[in-house]
Short mmCIF file of C-alpha atoms in Angstrom, two decimals:
data_model
loop_
_atom_site.label_atom_id
_atom_site.label_comp_id
_atom_site.label_asym_id
_atom_site.label_seq_id
_atom_site.Cartn_x
_atom_site.Cartn_y
_atom_site.Cartn_z
CA UNK F 1 29.64 124.01 146.40
CA UNK F 2 31.90 123.70 149.43
CA UNK F 3 35.64 124.32 149.38
CA UNK F 4 36.35 120.58 149.80
CA UNK F 5 34.15 119.74 146.81
CA UNK F 6 35.85 122.34 144.66
CA UNK F 7 39.24 120.99 145.75
CA UNK F 8 38.21 117.44 144.88
CA UNK F 9 36.99 118.49 141.45
CA UNK F 10 40.19 120.44 140.89
CA UNK F 11 42.37 117.49 141.92
CA UNK F 12 40.41 115.20 139.64
CA UNK F 13 40.85 117.60 136.73
CA UNK F 14 44.59 117.89 137.40
CA UNK F 15 44.91 114.12 137.73
CA UNK F 16 43.15 113.58 134.41
CA UNK F 17 45.35 116.20 132.74
CA UNK F 18 48.48 114.56 134.19
CA UNK F 19 47.42 111.17 132.84
CA UNK F 20 46.85 112.63 129.38
CA UNK F 21 50.24 114.36 129.40
CA UNK F 22 51.96 111.19 130.58
CA UNK F 23 50.35 109.17 127.79
CA UNK F 24 51.41 111.82 125.28
CA UNK F 25 55.01 111.76 126.50
CA UNK F 26 55.08 107.97 126.29
CA UNK F 27 53.77 108.07 122.72
CA UNK F 28 56.41 110.66 121.88
CA UNK F 29 59.12 108.47 123.40
CA UNK F 30 57.93 105.45 121.43
CA UNK F 31 58.01 107.50 118.22
CA UNK F 32 61.52 108.67 119.03
CA UNK F 33 62.71 105.10 119.69
CA UNK F 34 61.09 103.93 116.47
CA UNK F 35 62.72 106.78 114.54
CA UNK F 36 66.12 105.95 116.02
CA UNK F 37 65.70 102.25 115.24
CA UNK F 38 64.61 103.11 111.69
CA UNK F 39 67.68 105.33 111.26
CA UNK F 40 69.97 102.51 112.40
CA UNK F 41 68.28 99.98 110.13
CA UNK F 42 68.53 102.41 107.20
CA UNK F 43 72.25 102.96 107.82
CA UNK F 44 72.89 99.21 108.11
CA UNK F 45 70.89 98.54 104.96
CA UNK F 46 72.81 101.12 102.96
CA UNK F 47 76.09 99.75 104.32
CA UNK F 48 75.06 96.22 103.38
CA UNK F 49 74.12 97.39 99.87
CA UNK F 50 77.49 99.13 99.52
CA UNK F 51 79.45 96.09 100.70
CA UNK F 52 77.42 93.73 98.53
CA UNK F 53 78.00 95.93 95.49
CA UNK F 54 81.76 96.03 96.11
CA UNK F 55 82.12 92.33 96.89
CA UNK F 56 79.89 91.16 94.03
CA UNK F 57 81.99 93.13 91.54
CA UNK F 58 85.39 92.57 93.14
CA UNK F 59 85.62 88.97 94.36
CA UNK F 60 86.38 87.75 90.84
CA UNK F 61 89.57 89.85 90.83
CA UNK F 62 91.12 87.27 93.15
CA UNK F 63 90.82 84.48 90.55
CA UNK F 64 92.12 84.37 87.00
CA UNK F 65 91.50 82.36 83.85
CA UNK F 66 94.38 80.30 82.48
CA UNK F 67 94.86 78.38 79.23
CA UNK F 68 96.92 75.19 79.30
CA UNK F 69 99.26 74.76 76.34
CA UNK F 70 101.98 72.26 75.51
CA UNK F 71 105.02 74.54 75.27
CA UNK F 72 108.10 73.24 73.47
CA UNK F 73 111.14 75.10 74.77
CA UNK F 74 112.93 75.02 71.43
CA UNK F 75 116.68 75.28 71.84
CA UNK F 76 117.19 77.12 68.54
CA UNK F 77 114.94 79.92 69.83
CA UNK F 78 116.05 80.13 73.45
CA UNK F 79 119.74 79.21 73.28
CA UNK F 80 120.88 79.05 69.64
CA UNK F 81 124.58 79.13 70.56
CA UNK F 82 124.30 76.46 73.24
CA UNK F 83 126.27 78.58 75.75
CA UNK F 84 123.52 79.00 78.37
CA UNK F 85 124.32 82.70 78.42
CA UNK F 86 121.97 84.39 80.98
CA UNK F 87 121.68 87.45 78.73
CA UNK F 88 120.53 85.32 75.78
CA UNK F 89 118.10 83.36 77.96
CA UNK F 90 116.61 86.63 79.17
CA UNK F 91 116.21 88.21 75.72
CA UNK F 92 115.01 85.14 73.80
CA UNK F 93 111.75 85.29 71.84
CA UNK F 94 109.51 83.42 74.27
CA UNK F 95 106.40 84.87 72.64
CA UNK F 96 107.17 82.69 69.59
CA UNK F 97 107.01 79.61 71.82
CA UNK F 98 103.45 80.54 72.79
CA UNK F 99 102.52 81.24 69.16
CA UNK F 100 103.95 77.90 68.01
CA UNK F 101 101.94 76.10 70.71
CA UNK F 102 98.72 77.81 69.61
CA UNK F 103 99.42 77.01 65.95
CA UNK F 104 99.95 73.39 66.85
CA UNK F 105 96.69 73.38 68.83
CA UNK F 106 94.76 75.00 65.95
CA UNK F 107 96.55 74.00 62.73
CA UNK F 108 93.65 75.15 60.52
CA UNK F 109 94.16 78.82 61.39
CA UNK F 110 96.21 80.37 58.58
CA UNK F 111 95.36 83.99 57.85
CA UNK F 112 97.32 86.78 59.49
CA UNK F 113 94.19 88.39 60.92
CA UNK F 114 92.92 85.09 62.32
CA UNK F 115 96.34 84.31 63.78
CA UNK F 116 96.39 87.68 65.51
CA UNK F 117 93.02 86.88 67.10
CA UNK F 118 94.24 83.42 68.05
CA UNK F 119 97.36 84.77 69.73
CA UNK F 120 95.26 87.30 71.66
CA UNK F 121 93.57 84.45 73.56
CA UNK F 122 96.70 84.37 75.72
CA UNK F 123 97.99 87.36 77.63
CA UNK F 124 100.96 89.34 76.37
CA UNK F 125 102.52 88.57 79.73
CA UNK F 126 102.78 84.85 78.91
CA UNK F 127 106.33 85.25 77.57
CA UNK F 128 107.45 86.58 80.97
CA UNK F 129 106.15 83.44 82.65
CA UNK F 130 108.12 81.24 80.25
CA UNK F 131 111.24 83.38 80.72
CA UNK F 132 111.06 82.97 84.48
CA UNK F 133 110.59 79.22 84.12
CA UNK F 134 113.71 78.91 81.96
CA UNK F 135 115.79 81.17 84.22
CA UNK F 136 114.79 79.10 87.26
CA UNK F 137 115.28 75.75 85.50
CA UNK F 138 117.50 75.85 82.34
CA UNK F 139 117.04 72.07 81.96
CA UNK F 140 113.61 72.81 80.44
CA UNK F 141 115.33 73.77 77.17
CA UNK F 142 114.56 71.13 74.56
CA UNK F 143 111.59 69.71 76.48
CA UNK F 144 107.82 69.97 75.97
CA UNK F 145 105.89 70.90 79.11
CA UNK F 146 102.21 71.66 79.79
CA UNK F 147 102.05 75.21 81.12
CA UNK F 148 99.08 77.17 82.47
CA UNK F 149 99.33 80.59 80.83
CA UNK F 150 97.31 83.69 81.75
CA UNK F 151 94.41 84.25 79.38
CA UNK F 152 93.73 87.60 77.75
CA UNK F 153 91.45 90.03 79.56
CA UNK F 154 88.55 89.50 77.14
CA UNK F 155 88.73 85.74 77.58
CA UNK F 156 88.89 86.20 81.33
CA UNK F 157 85.79 88.44 81.30
CA UNK F 158 83.93 85.94 79.12
CA UNK F 159 84.83 83.03 81.38
CA UNK F 160 83.66 84.98 84.44
CA UNK F 161 80.32 85.82 82.84
CA UNK F 162 80.87 89.56 82.36
CA UNK F 163 80.60 89.20 78.56
CA UNK F 164 77.35 87.74 77.26
CA UNK F 165 78.27 85.14 74.66
CA UNK F 166 74.65 85.08 73.44
CA UNK F 167 74.73 88.75 72.50
CA UNK F 168 75.01 89.92 68.90
CA UNK F 169 78.57 89.48 67.63
CA UNK F 170 79.01 93.19 66.95
CA UNK F 171 78.06 93.97 70.56
CA UNK F 172 80.72 91.82 72.21
CA UNK F 173 84.49 91.91 72.15
CA UNK F 174 84.89 88.14 71.80
CA UNK F 175 83.83 87.18 68.29
CA UNK F 176 82.23 83.95 67.05
CA UNK F 177 85.48 82.46 65.72
CA UNK F 178 87.15 83.03 69.07
CA UNK F 179 84.20 81.35 70.81
CA UNK F 180 84.78 78.27 68.65
CA UNK F 181 88.43 78.13 69.71
CA UNK F 182 87.53 78.63 73.36
CA UNK F 183 84.89 75.92 73.21
CA UNK F 184 87.51 73.49 71.90
CA UNK F 185 89.89 74.46 74.69
CA UNK F 186 87.05 74.06 77.19
CA UNK F 187 86.18 70.61 75.82
CA UNK F 188 89.82 69.54 76.12
CA UNK F 189 89.96 70.79 79.73
CA UNK F 190 92.56 73.43 78.92
CA UNK F 191 90.67 76.40 80.42
CA UNK F 192 90.98 76.63 84.19
CA UNK F 193 90.55 79.09 87.04
CA UNK F 194 93.30 79.71 89.58
CA UNK F 195 94.07 82.09 92.41
CA UNK F 196 95.28 85.40 91.02
CA UNK F 197 98.52 85.76 92.96
CA UNK F 198 99.69 88.40 90.49
CA UNK F 199 97.04 90.77 91.83
CA UNK F 200 99.07 90.97 95.05
CA UNK F 201 102.60 90.69 93.57
CA UNK F 202 102.51 92.77 90.37
CA UNK F 203 102.66 96.51 89.91
CA UNK F 204 100.29 98.51 87.74
CA UNK F 205 99.97 97.73 84.05
CA UNK F 206 98.09 98.92 80.98
CA UNK F 207 96.95 95.32 80.48
CA UNK F 208 94.21 94.42 83.00
CA UNK F 209 95.25 90.78 83.35
CA UNK F 210 98.76 91.86 84.40
CA UNK F 211 97.80 94.74 86.72
CA UNK F 212 98.34 94.31 90.46
CA UNK F 213 98.31 96.36 93.64
CA UNK F 214 101.76 95.48 94.98
CA UNK F 215 103.22 98.85 93.99
CA UNK F 216 100.31 100.75 95.54
CA UNK F 217 100.45 98.66 98.73
CA UNK F 218 104.17 99.30 99.18
CA UNK F 219 103.70 102.99 98.36
CA UNK F 220 100.90 103.24 100.94
CA UNK F 221 103.11 101.51 103.52
CA UNK F 222 106.02 103.91 103.00
CA UNK F 223 103.69 106.91 102.97
CA UNK F 224 101.87 105.97 106.16
CA UNK F 225 105.20 105.26 107.94
CA UNK F 226 106.40 108.79 107.15
CA UNK F 227 103.05 110.19 108.25
CA UNK F 228 103.15 108.35 111.57
CA UNK F 229 106.79 109.19 112.37
CA UNK F 230 106.10 112.90 111.90
CA UNK F 231 102.53 113.43 113.07
CA UNK F 232 102.49 111.23 116.19
CA UNK F 233 105.38 112.73 118.21
CA UNK F 234 104.62 116.31 117.15
CA UNK F 235 100.91 115.91 117.83
CA UNK F 236 101.38 114.31 121.26
CA UNK F 237 104.01 116.83 122.38
CA UNK F 238 101.80 119.70 121.22
CA UNK F 239 98.85 118.31 123.17
CA UNK F 240 100.94 117.86 126.33
CA UNK F 241 102.30 121.38 126.12
CA UNK F 242 98.90 122.98 125.55
CA UNK F 243 97.23 121.03 128.37
CA UNK F 244 99.97 120.88 130.99
CA UNK F 245 102.44 123.70 130.46
CA UNK F 246 100.98 126.53 128.35
CA UNK F 247 99.44 129.47 130.18
CA UNK F 248 95.87 130.32 129.28
CA UNK F 249 95.99 133.59 127.36
CA UNK F 250 94.89 135.02 124.05
CA UNK F 251 97.78 133.42 122.17
CA UNK F 252 96.96 129.88 123.33
CA UNK F 253 93.28 130.52 122.67
CA UNK F 254 94.17 131.57 119.12
CA UNK F 255 96.27 128.42 118.69
CA UNK F 256 93.42 126.22 119.91
CA UNK F 257 90.93 127.88 117.57
CA UNK F 258 93.25 127.40 114.61
CA UNK F 259 93.88 123.74 115.46
CA UNK F 260 90.14 123.11 115.57
CA UNK F 261 89.66 124.96 112.30
CA UNK F 262 92.46 123.02 110.59
CA UNK F 263 90.73 119.75 111.47
CA UNK F 264 87.78 120.88 109.32
CA UNK F 265 89.78 122.18 106.36
CA UNK F 266 89.21 120.21 103.09
CA UNK F 267 92.03 117.77 102.50
CA UNK F 268 92.87 119.15 99.07
CA UNK F 269 94.03 122.38 100.75
CA UNK F 270 96.78 120.39 102.48
CA UNK F 271 97.71 119.04 99.04
CA UNK F 272 98.17 122.61 97.81
CA UNK F 273 100.28 123.35 100.87
CA UNK F 274 102.43 120.28 100.25
CA UNK F 275 102.83 121.27 96.60
CA UNK F 276 103.98 124.76 97.56
CA UNK F 277 106.33 123.79 100.40
CA UNK F 278 107.73 120.34 99.66
CA UNK F 279 107.88 120.43 95.86
CA UNK F 280 108.18 124.05 94.76
CA UNK F 281 110.22 125.32 97.72
CA UNK F 282 112.12 122.31 99.14
CA UNK F 283 112.43 120.59 95.72
CA UNK F 284 111.78 117.12 97.12
CA UNK F 285 111.23 114.31 94.56
CA UNK F 286 107.81 114.44 92.96
CA UNK F 287 105.41 111.52 93.49
CA UNK F 288 107.58 110.09 96.28
CA UNK F 289 106.25 108.52 99.51
CA UNK F 290 108.29 110.96 101.59
CA UNK F 291 106.39 113.91 100.08
CA UNK F 292 103.08 112.11 100.40
CA UNK F 293 103.82 111.28 104.03
CA UNK F 294 104.77 114.86 104.85
CA UNK F 295 101.59 116.16 103.21
CA UNK F 296 99.36 113.66 105.01
CA UNK F 297 101.16 114.44 108.29
CA UNK F 298 100.03 118.06 107.97
CA UNK F 299 96.47 116.84 107.47
CA UNK F 300 96.60 114.31 110.34
CA UNK F 301 98.21 116.59 112.94
CA UNK F 302 95.03 118.45 114.00
CA UNK F 303 93.15 115.18 114.48
CA UNK F 304 95.90 113.71 116.65
CA UNK F 305 96.29 116.91 118.69
CA UNK F 306 92.56 117.13 119.42
CA UNK F 307 92.31 113.43 120.35
CA UNK F 308 95.44 113.61 122.53
CA UNK F 309 94.21 116.72 124.35
CA UNK F 310 90.87 115.07 125.05
CA UNK F 311 92.64 111.97 126.42
CA UNK F 312 94.97 114.04 128.61
CA UNK F 313 92.07 116.14 129.89
CA UNK F 314 90.21 112.97 130.87
CA UNK F 315 92.91 111.99 133.39
CA UNK F 316 91.62 112.92 136.88
CA UNK F 317 93.21 116.04 138.33
CA UNK F 318 93.83 114.15 141.58
CA UNK F 319 96.62 112.20 139.85
CA UNK F 320 98.36 115.42 138.89
CA UNK F 321 98.02 116.82 142.39
CA UNK F 322 99.22 113.58 143.99
CA UNK F 323 102.33 113.47 141.79
CA UNK F 324 103.16 117.12 142.51
CA UNK F 325 102.45 116.63 146.23
CA UNK F 326 104.99 113.79 146.39
CA UNK F 327 107.68 116.07 145.00
CA UNK F 328 107.52 115.30 141.27
CA UNK F 329 108.20 118.14 138.89
CA UNK F 330 105.56 119.23 136.41
CA UNK F 331 107.46 117.48 133.64
CA UNK F 332 107.73 114.25 135.65
CA UNK F 333 104.02 114.37 136.48
CA UNK F 334 103.18 114.86 132.81
CA UNK F 335 105.42 112.13 131.36
CA UNK F 336 105.47 109.58 134.21
CA UNK F 337 101.82 109.67 135.24
CA UNK F 338 99.49 111.61 132.95
CA UNK F 339 100.87 110.45 129.57
CA UNK F 340 100.79 106.68 130.36
CA UNK F 341 97.23 106.93 131.62
CA UNK F 342 96.09 108.91 128.57
CA UNK F 343 97.94 106.69 126.07
CA UNK F 344 94.90 104.49 125.17
CA UNK F 345 92.93 107.52 123.99
CA UNK F 346 95.97 108.98 122.24
CA UNK F 347 96.69 105.74 120.37
CA UNK F 348 93.07 105.37 119.39
CA UNK F 349 92.91 108.90 117.99
CA UNK F 350 96.24 108.41 116.22
CA UNK F 351 95.18 105.20 114.49
CA UNK F 352 91.87 106.75 113.46
CA UNK F 353 93.79 109.70 112.00
CA UNK F 354 96.18 107.35 110.16
CA UNK F 355 93.22 105.37 108.84
CA UNK F 356 91.79 108.58 107.45
CA UNK F 357 95.16 109.41 105.88
CA UNK F 358 95.38 105.93 104.35
CA UNK F 359 92.15 106.52 102.45
CA UNK F 360 92.93 110.04 101.23
CA UNK F 361 93.33 110.79 97.54
CA UNK F 362 92.91 114.54 96.98
CA UNK F 363 96.12 115.74 98.73
CA UNK F 364 98.21 113.16 96.89
CA UNK F 365 96.83 114.14 93.50
CA UNK F 366 98.26 117.62 94.02
CA UNK F 367 101.81 116.32 94.58
CA UNK F 368 101.90 114.07 91.53
CA UNK F 369 101.17 110.65 93.02
CA UNK F 370 98.54 110.15 90.32
CA UNK F 371 101.19 109.22 87.74
CA UNK F 372 101.21 105.78 86.11
CA UNK F 373 103.96 103.85 87.89
CA UNK F 374 104.50 100.20 86.96
CA UNK F 375 107.51 99.51 89.20
CA UNK F 376 107.26 98.62 92.87
CA UNK F 377 109.00 101.38 94.91
CA UNK F 378 112.15 100.33 96.72
CA UNK F 379 112.41 103.27 99.12
CA UNK F 380 110.89 106.45 100.47
CA UNK F 381 112.19 108.59 97.60
CA UNK F 382 111.25 106.32 94.67
CA UNK F 383 108.27 107.27 92.50
CA UNK F 384 105.17 105.57 93.87
CA UNK F 385 101.43 105.67 94.11
CA UNK F 386 99.06 104.67 96.92
CA UNK F 387 96.00 102.46 97.03
CA UNK F 388 93.29 105.18 96.89
CA UNK F 389 94.99 106.77 93.88
CA UNK F 390 95.40 103.36 92.24
CA UNK F 391 91.67 102.76 92.70
CA UNK F 392 90.99 106.17 91.13
CA UNK F 393 93.19 105.35 88.13
CA UNK F 394 91.58 101.96 87.53
CA UNK F 395 88.07 103.37 87.91
CA UNK F 396 88.90 105.85 85.15
CA UNK F 397 90.12 103.12 82.74
CA UNK F 398 87.80 102.14 79.88
CA UNK F 399 88.51 98.37 79.91
CA UNK F 400 85.78 96.24 81.51
CA UNK F 401 88.39 94.11 83.29
CA UNK F 402 89.51 97.08 85.36
CA UNK F 403 86.06 97.24 87.01
CA UNK F 404 86.74 94.09 89.00
CA UNK F 405 90.27 95.29 89.73
CA UNK F 406 88.84 98.50 91.16
CA UNK F 407 86.39 96.69 93.43
CA UNK F 408 89.04 94.16 94.45
CA UNK F 409 91.43 96.94 95.43
CA UNK F 410 88.63 98.61 97.43
CA UNK F 411 88.11 95.33 99.29
CA UNK F 412 91.83 95.17 100.15
CA UNK F 413 91.82 98.81 101.29
CA UNK F 414 88.73 98.22 103.45
CA UNK F 415 90.48 95.21 104.94
CA UNK F 416 93.46 97.37 105.91
CA UNK F 417 91.18 99.98 107.46
CA UNK F 418 89.28 97.33 109.44
CA UNK F 419 92.57 95.89 110.71
CA UNK F 420 93.80 99.33 111.77
CA UNK F 421 90.58 100.14 113.61
CA UNK F 422 90.52 96.70 115.26
CA UNK F 423 94.10 97.33 116.35
CA UNK F 424 92.98 100.61 117.90
CA UNK F 425 90.28 98.81 119.89
CA UNK F 426 92.77 96.19 121.11
CA UNK F 427 95.25 98.85 122.19
CA UNK F 428 92.55 100.75 124.03
CA UNK F 429 91.45 97.63 125.91
CA UNK F 430 95.04 96.66 126.73
CA UNK F 431 96.16 100.01 128.11
CA UNK F 432 92.85 101.11 129.60
CA UNK F 433 92.95 102.01 133.30
CA UNK F 434 89.98 102.58 135.54
CA UNK F 435 89.89 105.03 138.40
#
């Protein structure tokens, strides 16, 4: 065989091998794309399942069952002396007005045990509603008015379908006699559903129908304000110093390594640090937003520093050199040119860090923000709780009505996180500069 023939055979063999390898690489690429697409679909499916589970259990927390009763604001009970004394109006026995209305609605109920069950159809918070009505309009005294009162938590669960009325009587909290009373109220059109405004205006309560997230929302607001005011300026200034002014030596290398390590430290460790420094050493008030904010600031600082350094490093070096070449000092170049251009990335990293802090629970448990607090905090030093801790407390409660409260609070918290992250995207688009 001649040299040309051997060369032709060799080229044909190499060409055939190349085609086989190319086909193999294409099949491998298709498998990789399919695997990536499958991973994305799996993640989206799991996310959809999670959201569906939360929404399906929590949407009912935004509505509430009410029972309409004809309340007679008896003067001998509310204002026996006829003086319209605000103290007497505030301390009157409004619960008796509700009981009298129920007795009038169901005159056949006589026994003490049956009366106790009858009165439990309406929430214990009903007297507060009547008190507020009289304080806002004293002319109601002596009149009979139809009032929509909050139903008890068991009635609310039954009306929402969480209690099976067809189950054996011993297996459900609402007994047969109570079902008869509720059926009569339903036939008369006295059972209604309304928007649960108390969920957003009330503080925590042992009674599920009275519990709200207002206290936790305000506590989260105060806590995140303290976190932002401390972590943002310190984090940004640290990043500027390390990137623009610090000399590269073993000390700065050690600082960088420790910052990166702190970003990966479990959050509960920062809670232990806050407990040791702010409570045991500084003797700051326990379970206060100022302590929670300081603790979360320690946790958020590494995240902000790393994000700020990355944003500053992304600014082209030509801008630094141009500013220095025109006679600007290093400080002027850093604050007049580099910082404004890196601000979109810094703000994005900061808001992401604050979003993480908003959803943290473990550090706050260590500083006492897990306590039951019914009042809405009025300042940074008042006892308070935050939304993640409130969710934890409700999830640990045995009452069935707290399940929907837990999911509803999670929906509100997710809404806040979505708003914060959307705000980060808007800021990035607004301040973004191209070069």
